[in-house]
PDB file of C-alpha atoms in Angstrom:
ATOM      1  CA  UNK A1292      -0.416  -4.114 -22.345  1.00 41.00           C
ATOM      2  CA  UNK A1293      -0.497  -7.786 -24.274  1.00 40.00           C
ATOM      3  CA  UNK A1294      -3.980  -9.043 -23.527  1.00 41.00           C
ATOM      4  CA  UNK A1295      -2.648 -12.287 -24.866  1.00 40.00           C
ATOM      5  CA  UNK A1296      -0.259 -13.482 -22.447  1.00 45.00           C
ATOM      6  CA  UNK A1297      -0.937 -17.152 -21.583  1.00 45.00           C
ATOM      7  CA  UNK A1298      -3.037 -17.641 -18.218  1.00 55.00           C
ATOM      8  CA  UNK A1299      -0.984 -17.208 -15.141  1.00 59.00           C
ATOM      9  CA  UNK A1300      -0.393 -20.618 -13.569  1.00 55.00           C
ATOM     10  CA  UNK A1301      -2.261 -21.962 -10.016  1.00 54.00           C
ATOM     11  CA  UNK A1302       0.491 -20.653  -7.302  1.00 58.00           C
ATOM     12  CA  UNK A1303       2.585 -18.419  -8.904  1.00 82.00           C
ATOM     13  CA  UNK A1304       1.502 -15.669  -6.351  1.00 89.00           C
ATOM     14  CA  UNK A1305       3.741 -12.653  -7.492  1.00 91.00           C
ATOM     15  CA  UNK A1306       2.396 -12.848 -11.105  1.00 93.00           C
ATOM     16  CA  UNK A1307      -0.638 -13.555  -9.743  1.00 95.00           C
ATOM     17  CA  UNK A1308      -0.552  -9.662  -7.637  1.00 95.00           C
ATOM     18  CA  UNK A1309       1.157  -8.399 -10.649  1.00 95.00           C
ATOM     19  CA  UNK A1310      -2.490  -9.170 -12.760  1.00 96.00           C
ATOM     20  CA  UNK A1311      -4.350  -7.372 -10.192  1.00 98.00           C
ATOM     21  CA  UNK A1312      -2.241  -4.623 -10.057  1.00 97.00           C
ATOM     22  CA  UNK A1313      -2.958  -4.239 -13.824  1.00 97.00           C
ATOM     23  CA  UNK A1314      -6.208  -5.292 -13.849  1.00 97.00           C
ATOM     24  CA  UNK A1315      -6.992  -2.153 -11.028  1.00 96.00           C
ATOM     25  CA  UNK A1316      -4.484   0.200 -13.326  1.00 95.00           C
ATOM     26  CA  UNK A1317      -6.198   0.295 -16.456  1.00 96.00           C
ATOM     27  CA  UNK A1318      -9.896   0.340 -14.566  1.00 95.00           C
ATOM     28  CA  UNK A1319      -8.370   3.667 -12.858  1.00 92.00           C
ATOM     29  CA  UNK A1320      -7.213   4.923 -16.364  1.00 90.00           C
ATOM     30  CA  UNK A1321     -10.099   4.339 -17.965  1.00 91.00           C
ATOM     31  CA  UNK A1322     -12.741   5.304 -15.281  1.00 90.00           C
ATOM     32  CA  UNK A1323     -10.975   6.760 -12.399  1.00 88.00           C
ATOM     33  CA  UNK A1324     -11.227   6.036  -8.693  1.00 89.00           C
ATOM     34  CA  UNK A1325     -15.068   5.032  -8.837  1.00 90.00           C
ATOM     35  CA  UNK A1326     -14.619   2.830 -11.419  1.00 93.00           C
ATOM     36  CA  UNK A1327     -12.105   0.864  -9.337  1.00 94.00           C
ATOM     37  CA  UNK A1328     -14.415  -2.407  -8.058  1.00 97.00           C
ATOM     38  CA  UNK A1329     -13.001  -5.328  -6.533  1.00 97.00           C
ATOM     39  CA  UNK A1330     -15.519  -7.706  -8.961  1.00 97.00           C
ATOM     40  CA  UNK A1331     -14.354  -5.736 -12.097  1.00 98.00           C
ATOM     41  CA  UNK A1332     -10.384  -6.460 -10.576  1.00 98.00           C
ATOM     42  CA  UNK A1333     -11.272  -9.521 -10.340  1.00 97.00           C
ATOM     43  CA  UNK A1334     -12.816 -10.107 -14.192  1.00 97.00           C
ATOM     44  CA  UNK A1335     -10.135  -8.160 -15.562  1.00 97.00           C
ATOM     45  CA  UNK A1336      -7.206 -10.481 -13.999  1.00 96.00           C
ATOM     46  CA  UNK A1337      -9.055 -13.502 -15.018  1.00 95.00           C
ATOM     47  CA  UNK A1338      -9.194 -14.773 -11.419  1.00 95.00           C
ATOM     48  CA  UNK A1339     -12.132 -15.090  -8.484  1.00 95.00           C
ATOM     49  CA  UNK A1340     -13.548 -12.189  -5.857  1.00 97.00           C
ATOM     50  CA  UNK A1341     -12.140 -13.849  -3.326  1.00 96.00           C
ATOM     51  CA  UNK A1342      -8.380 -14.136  -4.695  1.00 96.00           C
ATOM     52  CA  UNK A1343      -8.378 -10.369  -5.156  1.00 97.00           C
ATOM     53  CA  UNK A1344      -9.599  -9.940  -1.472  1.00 97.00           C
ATOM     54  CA  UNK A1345      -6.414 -12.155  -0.392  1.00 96.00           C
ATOM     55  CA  UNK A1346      -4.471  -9.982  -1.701  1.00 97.00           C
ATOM     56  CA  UNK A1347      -5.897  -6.574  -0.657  1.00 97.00           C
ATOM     57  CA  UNK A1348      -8.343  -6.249   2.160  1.00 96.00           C
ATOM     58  CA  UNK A1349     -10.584  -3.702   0.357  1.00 95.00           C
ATOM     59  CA  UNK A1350     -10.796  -0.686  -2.768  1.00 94.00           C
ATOM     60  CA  UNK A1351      -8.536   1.697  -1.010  1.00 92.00           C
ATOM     61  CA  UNK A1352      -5.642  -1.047  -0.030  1.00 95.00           C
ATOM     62  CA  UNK A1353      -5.846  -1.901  -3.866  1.00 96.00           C
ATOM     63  CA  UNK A1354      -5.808   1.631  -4.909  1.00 94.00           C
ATOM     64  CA  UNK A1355      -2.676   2.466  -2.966  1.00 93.00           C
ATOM     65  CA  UNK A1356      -1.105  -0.743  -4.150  1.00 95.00           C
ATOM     66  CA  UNK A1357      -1.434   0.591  -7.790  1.00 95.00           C
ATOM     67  CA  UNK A1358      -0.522   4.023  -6.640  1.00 92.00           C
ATOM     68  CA  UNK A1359       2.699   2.579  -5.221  1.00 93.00           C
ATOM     69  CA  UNK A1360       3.506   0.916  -8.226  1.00 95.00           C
ATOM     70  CA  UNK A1361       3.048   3.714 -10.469  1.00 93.00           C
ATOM     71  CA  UNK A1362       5.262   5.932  -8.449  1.00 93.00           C
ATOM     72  CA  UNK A1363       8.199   3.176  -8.633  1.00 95.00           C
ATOM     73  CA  UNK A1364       7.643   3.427 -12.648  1.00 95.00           C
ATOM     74  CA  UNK A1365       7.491   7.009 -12.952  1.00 95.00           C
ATOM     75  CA  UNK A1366      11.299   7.086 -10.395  1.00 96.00           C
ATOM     76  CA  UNK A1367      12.506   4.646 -13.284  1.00 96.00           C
ATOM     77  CA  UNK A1368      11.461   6.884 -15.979  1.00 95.00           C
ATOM     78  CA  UNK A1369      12.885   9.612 -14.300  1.00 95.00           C
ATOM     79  CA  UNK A1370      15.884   8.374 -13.289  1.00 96.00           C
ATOM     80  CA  UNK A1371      18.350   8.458 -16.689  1.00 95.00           C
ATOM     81  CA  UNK A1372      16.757  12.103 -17.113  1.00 94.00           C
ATOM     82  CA  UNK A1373      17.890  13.403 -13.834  1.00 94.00           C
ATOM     83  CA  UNK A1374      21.206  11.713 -13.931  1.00 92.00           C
ATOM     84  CA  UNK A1375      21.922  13.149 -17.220  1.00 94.00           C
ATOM     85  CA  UNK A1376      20.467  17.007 -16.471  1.00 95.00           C
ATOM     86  CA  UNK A1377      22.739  19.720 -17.502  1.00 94.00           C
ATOM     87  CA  UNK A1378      21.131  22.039 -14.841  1.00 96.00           C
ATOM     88  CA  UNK A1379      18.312  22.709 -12.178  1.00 97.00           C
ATOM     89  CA  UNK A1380      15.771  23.533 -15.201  1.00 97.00           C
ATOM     90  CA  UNK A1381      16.307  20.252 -16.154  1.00 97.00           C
ATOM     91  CA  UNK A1382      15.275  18.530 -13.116  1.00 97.00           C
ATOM     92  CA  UNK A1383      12.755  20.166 -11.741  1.00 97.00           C
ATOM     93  CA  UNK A1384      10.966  20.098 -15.748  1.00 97.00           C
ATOM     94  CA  UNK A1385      11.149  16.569 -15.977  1.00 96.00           C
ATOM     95  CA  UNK A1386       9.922  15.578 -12.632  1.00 96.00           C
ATOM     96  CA  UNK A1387       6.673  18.441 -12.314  1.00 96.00           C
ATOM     97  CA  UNK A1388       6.271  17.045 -16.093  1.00 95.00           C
ATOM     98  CA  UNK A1389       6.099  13.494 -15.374  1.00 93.00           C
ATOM     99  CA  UNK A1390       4.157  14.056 -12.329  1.00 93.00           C
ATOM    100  CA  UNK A1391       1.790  15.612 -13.873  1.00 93.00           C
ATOM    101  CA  UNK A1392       0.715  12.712 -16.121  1.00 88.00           C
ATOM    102  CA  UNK A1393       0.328  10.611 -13.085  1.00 87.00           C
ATOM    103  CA  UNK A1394      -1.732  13.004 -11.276  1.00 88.00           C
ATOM    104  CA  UNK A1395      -4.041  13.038 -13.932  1.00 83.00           C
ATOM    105  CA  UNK A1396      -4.932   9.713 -13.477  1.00 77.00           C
ATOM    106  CA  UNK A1397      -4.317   8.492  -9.852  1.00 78.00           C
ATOM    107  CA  UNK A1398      -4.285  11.861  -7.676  1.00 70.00           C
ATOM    108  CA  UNK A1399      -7.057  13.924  -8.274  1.00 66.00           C
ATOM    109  CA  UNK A1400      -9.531  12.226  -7.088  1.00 62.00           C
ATOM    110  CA  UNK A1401      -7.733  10.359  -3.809  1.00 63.00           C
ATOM    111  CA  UNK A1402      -5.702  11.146  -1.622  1.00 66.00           C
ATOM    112  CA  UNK A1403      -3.090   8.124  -1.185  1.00 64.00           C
ATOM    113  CA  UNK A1404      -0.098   9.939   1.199  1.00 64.00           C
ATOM    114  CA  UNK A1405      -3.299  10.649   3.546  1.00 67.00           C
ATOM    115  CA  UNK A1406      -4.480   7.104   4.643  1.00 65.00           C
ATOM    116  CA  UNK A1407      -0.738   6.920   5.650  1.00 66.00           C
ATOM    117  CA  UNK A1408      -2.059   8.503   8.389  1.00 67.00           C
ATOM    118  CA  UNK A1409      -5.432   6.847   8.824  1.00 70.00           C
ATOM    119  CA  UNK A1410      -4.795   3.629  11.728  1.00 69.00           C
ATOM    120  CA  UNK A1411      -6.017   0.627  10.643  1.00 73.00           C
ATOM    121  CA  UNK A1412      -6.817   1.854   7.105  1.00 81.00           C
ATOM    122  CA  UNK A1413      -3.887   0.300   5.087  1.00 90.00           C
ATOM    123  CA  UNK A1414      -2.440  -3.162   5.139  1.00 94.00           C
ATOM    124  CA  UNK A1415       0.847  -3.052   6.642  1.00 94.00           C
ATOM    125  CA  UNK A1416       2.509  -4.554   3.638  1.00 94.00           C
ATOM    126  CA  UNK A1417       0.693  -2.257   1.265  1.00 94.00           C
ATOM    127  CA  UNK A1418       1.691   1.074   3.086  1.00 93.00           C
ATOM    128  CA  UNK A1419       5.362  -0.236   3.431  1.00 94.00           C
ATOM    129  CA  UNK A1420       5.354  -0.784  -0.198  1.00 95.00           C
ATOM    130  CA  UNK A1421       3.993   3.396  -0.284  1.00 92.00           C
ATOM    131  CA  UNK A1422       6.576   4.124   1.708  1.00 92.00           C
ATOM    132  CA  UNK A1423       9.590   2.667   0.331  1.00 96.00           C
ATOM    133  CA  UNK A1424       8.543   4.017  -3.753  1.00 95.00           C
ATOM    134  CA  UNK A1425       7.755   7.659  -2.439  1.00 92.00           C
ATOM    135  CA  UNK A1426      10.978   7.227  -0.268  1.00 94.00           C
ATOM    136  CA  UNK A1427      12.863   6.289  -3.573  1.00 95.00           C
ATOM    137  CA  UNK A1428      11.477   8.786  -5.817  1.00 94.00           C
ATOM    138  CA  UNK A1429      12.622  11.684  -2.920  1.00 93.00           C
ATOM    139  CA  UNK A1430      15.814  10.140  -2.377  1.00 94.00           C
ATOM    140  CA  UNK A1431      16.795  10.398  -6.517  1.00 95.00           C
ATOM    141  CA  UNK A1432      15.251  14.146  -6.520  1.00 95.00           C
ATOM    142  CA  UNK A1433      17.291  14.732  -3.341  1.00 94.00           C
ATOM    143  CA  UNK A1434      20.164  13.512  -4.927  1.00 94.00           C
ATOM    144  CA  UNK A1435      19.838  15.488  -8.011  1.00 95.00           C
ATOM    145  CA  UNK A1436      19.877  18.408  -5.817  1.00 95.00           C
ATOM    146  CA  UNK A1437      22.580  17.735  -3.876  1.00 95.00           C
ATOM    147  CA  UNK A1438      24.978  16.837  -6.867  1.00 95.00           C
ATOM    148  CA  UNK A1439      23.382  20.538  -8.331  1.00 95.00           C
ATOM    149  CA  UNK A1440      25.208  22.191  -5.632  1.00 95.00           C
ATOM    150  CA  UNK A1441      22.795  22.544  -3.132  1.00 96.00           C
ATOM    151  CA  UNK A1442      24.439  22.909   0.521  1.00 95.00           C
ATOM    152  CA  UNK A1443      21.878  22.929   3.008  1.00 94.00           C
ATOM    153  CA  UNK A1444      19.383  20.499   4.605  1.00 94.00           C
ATOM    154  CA  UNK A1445      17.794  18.179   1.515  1.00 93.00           C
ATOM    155  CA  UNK A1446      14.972  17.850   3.642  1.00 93.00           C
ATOM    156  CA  UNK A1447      13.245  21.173   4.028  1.00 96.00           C
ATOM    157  CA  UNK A1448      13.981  22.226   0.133  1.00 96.00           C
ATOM    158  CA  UNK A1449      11.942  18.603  -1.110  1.00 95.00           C
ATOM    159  CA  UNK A1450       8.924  19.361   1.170  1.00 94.00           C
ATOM    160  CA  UNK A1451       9.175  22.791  -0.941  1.00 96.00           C
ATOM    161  CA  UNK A1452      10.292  21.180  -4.396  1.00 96.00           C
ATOM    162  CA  UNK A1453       7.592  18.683  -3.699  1.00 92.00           C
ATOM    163  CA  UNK A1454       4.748  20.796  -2.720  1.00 94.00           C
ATOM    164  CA  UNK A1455       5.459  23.251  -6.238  1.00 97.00           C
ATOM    165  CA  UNK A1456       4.641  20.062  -8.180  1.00 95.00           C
ATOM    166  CA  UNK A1457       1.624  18.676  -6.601  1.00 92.00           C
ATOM    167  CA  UNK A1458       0.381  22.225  -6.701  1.00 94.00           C
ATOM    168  CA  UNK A1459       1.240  22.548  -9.779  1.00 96.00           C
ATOM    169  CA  UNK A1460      -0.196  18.845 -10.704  1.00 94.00           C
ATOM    170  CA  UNK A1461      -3.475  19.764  -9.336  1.00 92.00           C
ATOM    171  CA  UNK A1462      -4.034  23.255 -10.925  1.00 93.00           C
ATOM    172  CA  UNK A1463      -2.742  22.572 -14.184  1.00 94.00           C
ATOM    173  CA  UNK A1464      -5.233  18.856 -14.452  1.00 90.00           C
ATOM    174  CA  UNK A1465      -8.401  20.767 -13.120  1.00 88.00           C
ATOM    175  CA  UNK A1466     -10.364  23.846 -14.229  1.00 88.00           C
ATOM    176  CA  UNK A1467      -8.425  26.127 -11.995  1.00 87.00           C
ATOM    177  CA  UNK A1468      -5.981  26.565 -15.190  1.00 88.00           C
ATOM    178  CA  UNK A1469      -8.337  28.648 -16.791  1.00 89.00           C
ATOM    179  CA  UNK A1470      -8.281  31.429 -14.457  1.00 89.00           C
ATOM    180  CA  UNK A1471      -5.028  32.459 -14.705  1.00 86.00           C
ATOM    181  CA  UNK A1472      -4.373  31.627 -18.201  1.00 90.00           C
ATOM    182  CA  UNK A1473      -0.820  30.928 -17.581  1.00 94.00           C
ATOM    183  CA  UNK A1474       0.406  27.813 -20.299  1.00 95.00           C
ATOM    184  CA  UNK A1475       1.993  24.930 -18.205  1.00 96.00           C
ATOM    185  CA  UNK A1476       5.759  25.396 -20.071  1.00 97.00           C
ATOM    186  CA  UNK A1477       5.666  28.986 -19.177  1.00 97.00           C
ATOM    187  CA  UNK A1478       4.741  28.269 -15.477  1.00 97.00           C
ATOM    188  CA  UNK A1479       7.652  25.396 -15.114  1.00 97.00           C
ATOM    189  CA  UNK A1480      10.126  27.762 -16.678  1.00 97.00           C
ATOM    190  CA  UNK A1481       8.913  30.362 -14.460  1.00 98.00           C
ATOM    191  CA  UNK A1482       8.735  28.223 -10.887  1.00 98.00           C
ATOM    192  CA  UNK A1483      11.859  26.747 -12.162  1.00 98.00           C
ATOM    193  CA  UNK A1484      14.220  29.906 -12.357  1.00 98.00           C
ATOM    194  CA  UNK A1485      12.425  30.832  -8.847  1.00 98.00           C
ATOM    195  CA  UNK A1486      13.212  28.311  -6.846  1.00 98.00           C
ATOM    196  CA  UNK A1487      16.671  27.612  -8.490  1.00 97.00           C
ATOM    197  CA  UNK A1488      17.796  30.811  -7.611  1.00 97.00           C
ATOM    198  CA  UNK A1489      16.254  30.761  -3.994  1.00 96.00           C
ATOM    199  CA  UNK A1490      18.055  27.375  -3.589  1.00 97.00           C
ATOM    200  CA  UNK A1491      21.312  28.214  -5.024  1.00 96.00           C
ATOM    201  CA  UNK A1492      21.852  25.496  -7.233  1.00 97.00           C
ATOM    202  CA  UNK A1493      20.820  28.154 -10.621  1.00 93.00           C
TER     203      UNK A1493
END
């Protein structure tokens, strides 16, 4: 990130939730969900306490508003790799891979989907914005599937796809790796051919 991009001016408001956003990113890299606080947001996008609270109502709206952006990058990154996957292997590689990263830094220690469910927790514009980058990083794994071959209901097989990878997220960034020795590549390859075949589309 250039630390040396001029100021952002009085009333440009999207740039202005765009510094935030960044400024709460690279707390959460560096320190993890504790070390996400509103006055170090604030510091860190050059701007007062109270702008950052007109933006997001409190530590968890913020948190999800990062989350949400992160997921909208790592669809983008995905994207060109999907589209241009020779097979199932491919796919499902690529997207437990890159998952996996971002787990590391925003999912072990909070769970976002969850306060989805949690009235009155979320902004409504901040869990719209969840909503719509989960909902487009399912639709381009659905997709992939579906163009794969796969003929039955997208719906059921991404609540399986997308429970491997989480599981998978969260064993392989914790000490649960250890106990069944198993290297990540060899465990991808493995869940890969698995579900492939069960699916239809290997």
């Amino acid at each position: 990130m250039n630390t040396s991009r001029p100021a952002t001016q009085w009333g440009d408001r999207d740039q202005r939730r765009i510094d935030i956003l960044r400024a709460g990113e690279r707390l959460l890299r560096e320190g993890g969900y504790s070390a996400l606080r509103m006055r170090d947001v604030a510091d860190g996008a050059g701007i007062s306490l109270g702008t950052v609270y007109t933006y997001f109502a409190n530590k968890e709206n913020l948190f999800i508003g990062v989350f949400a952006e992160q997921v909208v990058d790592l669809t983008e990154r995905l994207r060109p790799r999907i589209e241009s996957a020779a097979d199932f292997t491919e796919v499902f590689t690529a997207a437990a891979t890159e998952y996996r990263e971002q787990y590391l830094n925003f999912g072990r220690q909070f769970d976002a989907l969850g306060l989805v469910h949690d009235p009155g927790t979320l902004q409504p514009a901040v869990e719209q914005h969840l909503r719509d980058a989960t909902g487009g990083l399912i639709g381009v794994l659905g997709a992939a599937l579906v163009d794969l071959g796969y003929e039955g209901d997208p719906r059921p097989a991404m609540a399986l796809l997308w429970s491997t990878v989480t599981g998978l997220a969260n064993h392989y960034t914790t000490a649960r790796q250890d106990f069944l020795g198993v290297p990540w590549d060899d465990e991808i390859a493995f869940a890969a051919e698995r579900l492939g075949r069960s699916l239809g589309v290997l």
